[in-house]
Amino acid sequence: MQLSKFLNNLFSDGKVRVSRTICDFDASDLEVSTQLLAEFDRSERLEMPAGLPDLNEETALWAAQYLYRSIQFVLLRELDANSMDTNLRRYTGVADASAIWSADLLFRHLGPLLKFSSRISPDDPLVHNLKETAAAWPLSSVGLNIRTNVDTRPILNSPALKTIYLDRIIAHRDLIRLGDAELTVLRETMGLYQEQFWPGLELNELTKHD
Amino acid sequence: MEKILVLESKYRHTLGNLRGIPDLKAAADGELIWLRGIGMNTDKHIASLPVLHRYTADSQERLFPDQHKTPTGKLSKLDWQPIKAFVPIELPVSAMPGKLFLPMTIRLSRSAAVQEVFALLTDLDSWKTYAEIATRTRLQPLRFAVSAKGDVLVIGHPLPQLPGQTFWAREQMLLPAGYDLCPPSLAHLVEVPKETMMLFDPDGSWQSIPITHFQPAQRSAVRLTEIGHD
């Protein structure tokens, strides 16, 4: 029950433990983990904008395992870097709005992990792997000073995800996420109160960051 | 010969008008007051005294009642004093300073001054609809309170663009937009209880709302709000 215990701790107090060895998660562990993810999704929705896409359990479960394994690679320095590709599997599904939301339940914790691993060894393959993952999931990587390499339209076309994305951009003052589409919705949100919500930001003078 | 008058002591205060008559003296004798030194020209104030007995005293201080030739007694040895000493002047006691507790009706009048709005009175449905889709950025600066009837008072800045009535804040008083106290200086006289906001109607009526009734405009809090619940 490594993964389910990990998720339980992550969702309850944010302090997690991982196994000292890499072992496959058994089926019952994965089943309980899926239930925990569904419960967490339900509780998160209460504070989120209306119209959130449905939970994609497979994506959420994949993201949970990715997070677990990456923490193992950060902490267990004796692990063979060559096994990283096997254990930190790339996402093979469609990154639609549902997948973006589902992955974000876990990947919103990528920031602290990336900072921690970067301090230990900035050029570590794990750091590069984490950065690539962050770039592939733009909703979860706002504020990490990472340029996204994927289409953000699934986010901007979902009113709920767009609202969450915008809130995070404003909260982190993440200028590099301000493309044309983001600038438009940013103007709509802040209206005449740019100085209150983002002191110093002068939208008319901004140029697009590619 | 000398005129002597006798008054009851309860009329002592009437002697105050005689302080200007020179040589007039008075003496107390039990329940009576004796007057002497009246002279021959009777002053009008003396003529108006509530006299009990009138005498004429000869050089031996024998007392002859008016119109009588036989003395009925002799003037007693008394402590004669000038009227100024017998009826000393007393300064009137000043009225104590105090507060006037006159109730004042608060009135509002139209004001041309442009004030930034700080509160919005709207309905729960409109507020919930807004909170469902608003960014957290716009919700965070706001707090709200709900009445049992479903009225929602939202405070903060900037306010959402929702149907309802807007108010501006004069300290703890929420005045309808476009109105001010009449006169505006009345604001200094209004004592608003601490931790309370006064919500005014244009007709001057108001209701008191404890600040503790306002809660942060978190999406979950708005969603879980039902009419009739705090």
mmCIF file with all atom_site columns, C-alpha atoms in Angstrom, chain A residues 44-51 159 163 166-167 170-171 188-191 193 196-197, chain B residues 116 131-138 141 157-159 161 217-221 223-224:
data_model
loop_
_atom_site.group_PDB
_atom_site.id
_atom_site.type_symbol
_atom_site.label_atom_id
_atom_site.label_alt_id
_atom_site.label_comp_id
_atom_site.label_asym_id
_atom_site.label_entity_id
_atom_site.label_seq_id
_atom_site.pdbx_PDB_ins_code
_atom_site.Cartn_x
_atom_site.Cartn_y
_atom_site.Cartn_z
_atom_site.occupancy
_atom_site.B_iso_or_equiv
_atom_site.pdbx_formal_charge
_atom_site.auth_seq_id
_atom_site.auth_comp_id
_atom_site.auth_asym_id
_atom_site.auth_atom_id
_atom_site.pdbx_PDB_model_num
ATOM 1  C CA . GLU A 1 44  ? -11.256 20.141 -4.614  1.00 0.00 ? 44  GLU A CA 1
ATOM 2  C CA . ARG A 1 45  ? -14.222 20.917 -6.831  1.00 0.00 ? 45  ARG A CA 1
ATOM 3  C CA . LEU A 1 46  ? -15.990 22.713 -3.988  1.00 0.00 ? 46  LEU A CA 1
ATOM 4  C CA . GLU A 1 47  ? -13.474 25.552 -4.225  1.00 0.00 ? 47  GLU A CA 1
ATOM 5  C CA . MET A 1 48  ? -13.009 25.470 -7.978  1.00 0.00 ? 48  MET A CA 1
ATOM 6  C CA . PRO A 1 49  ? -15.002 27.303 -10.660 1.00 0.00 ? 49  PRO A CA 1
ATOM 7  C CA . ALA A 1 50  ? -18.088 25.650 -12.083 1.00 0.00 ? 50  ALA A CA 1
ATOM 8  C CA . GLY A 1 51  ? -17.765 23.571 -15.217 1.00 0.00 ? 51  GLY A CA 1
ATOM 9  C CA . PRO A 1 159 ? -13.917 28.295 -18.812 1.00 0.00 ? 159 PRO A CA 1
ATOM 10 C CA . THR A 1 163 ? -10.108 30.774 -14.633 1.00 0.00 ? 163 THR A CA 1
ATOM 11 C CA . LEU A 1 166 ? -5.443  32.979 -14.901 1.00 0.00 ? 166 LEU A CA 1
ATOM 12 C CA . ASP A 1 167 ? -5.598  33.034 -11.109 1.00 0.00 ? 167 ASP A CA 1
ATOM 13 C CA . ILE A 1 170 ? -1.752  36.569 -11.513 1.00 0.00 ? 170 ILE A CA 1
ATOM 14 C CA . ALA A 1 171 ? -0.776  35.047 -8.168  1.00 0.00 ? 171 ALA A CA 1
ATOM 15 C CA . GLU A 1 188 ? -11.149 40.995 -18.916 1.00 0.00 ? 188 GLU A CA 1
ATOM 16 C CA . THR A 1 189 ? -10.449 39.791 -15.411 1.00 0.00 ? 189 THR A CA 1
ATOM 17 C CA . MET A 1 190 ? -8.555  42.746 -14.047 1.00 0.00 ? 190 MET A CA 1
ATOM 18 C CA . GLY A 1 191 ? -10.497 45.445 -15.866 1.00 0.00 ? 191 GLY A CA 1
ATOM 19 C CA . TYR A 1 193 ? -7.973  47.334 -11.394 1.00 0.00 ? 193 TYR A CA 1
ATOM 20 C CA . GLN A 1 196 ? -4.569  46.415 -7.416  1.00 0.00 ? 196 GLN A CA 1
ATOM 21 C CA . PHE A 1 197 ? -4.281  42.866 -8.729  1.00 0.00 ? 197 PHE A CA 1
ATOM 22 C CA . GLU B 2 116 ? -15.932 55.015 -4.603  1.00 0.00 ? 116 GLU B CA 1
ATOM 23 C CA . ALA B 2 131 ? -19.104 33.105 -7.418  1.00 0.00 ? 131 ALA B CA 1
ATOM 24 C CA . GLU B 2 132 ? -19.448 29.988 -9.569  1.00 0.00 ? 132 GLU B CA 1
ATOM 25 C CA . ILE B 2 133 ? -17.435 31.465 -12.393 1.00 0.00 ? 133 ILE B CA 1
ATOM 26 C CA . ALA B 2 134 ? -15.449 34.372 -10.964 1.00 0.00 ? 134 ALA B CA 1
ATOM 27 C CA . THR B 2 135 ? -11.694 34.174 -10.654 1.00 0.00 ? 135 THR B CA 1
ATOM 28 C CA . ARG B 2 136 ? -10.293 33.748 -7.192  1.00 0.00 ? 136 ARG B CA 1
ATOM 29 C CA . THR B 2 137 ? -8.447  36.987 -7.855  1.00 0.00 ? 137 THR B CA 1
ATOM 30 C CA . ARG B 2 138 ? -11.751 38.872 -7.904  1.00 0.00 ? 138 ARG B CA 1
ATOM 31 C CA . PRO B 2 141 ? -10.797 41.050 -1.760  1.00 0.00 ? 141 PRO B CA 1
ATOM 32 C CA . HIS B 2 157 ? -13.034 46.474 -3.622  1.00 0.00 ? 157 HIS B CA 1
ATOM 33 C CA . PRO B 2 158 ? -13.517 46.061 -6.504  1.00 0.00 ? 158 PRO B CA 1
ATOM 34 C CA . LEU B 2 159 ? -17.129 44.956 -6.300  1.00 0.00 ? 159 LEU B CA 1
ATOM 35 C CA . GLN B 2 161 ? -20.928 44.048 -11.516 1.00 0.00 ? 161 GLN B CA 1
ATOM 36 C CA . ALA B 2 217 ? -15.874 35.262 -0.277  1.00 0.00 ? 217 ALA B CA 1
ATOM 37 C CA . GLN B 2 218 ? -14.527 31.775 -0.783  1.00 0.00 ? 218 GLN B CA 1
ATOM 38 C CA . ARG B 2 219 ? -16.275 29.850 -3.517  1.00 0.00 ? 219 ARG B CA 1
ATOM 39 C CA . SER B 2 220 ? -17.099 26.996 -1.151  1.00 0.00 ? 220 SER B CA 1
ATOM 40 C CA . ALA B 2 221 ? -18.569 29.383 1.426   1.00 0.00 ? 221 ALA B CA 1
ATOM 41 C CA . ARG B 2 223 ? -21.901 27.606 -2.544  1.00 0.00 ? 223 ARG B CA 1
ATOM 42 C CA . LEU B 2 224 ? -22.805 26.257 0.880   1.00 0.00 ? 224 LEU B CA 1
#
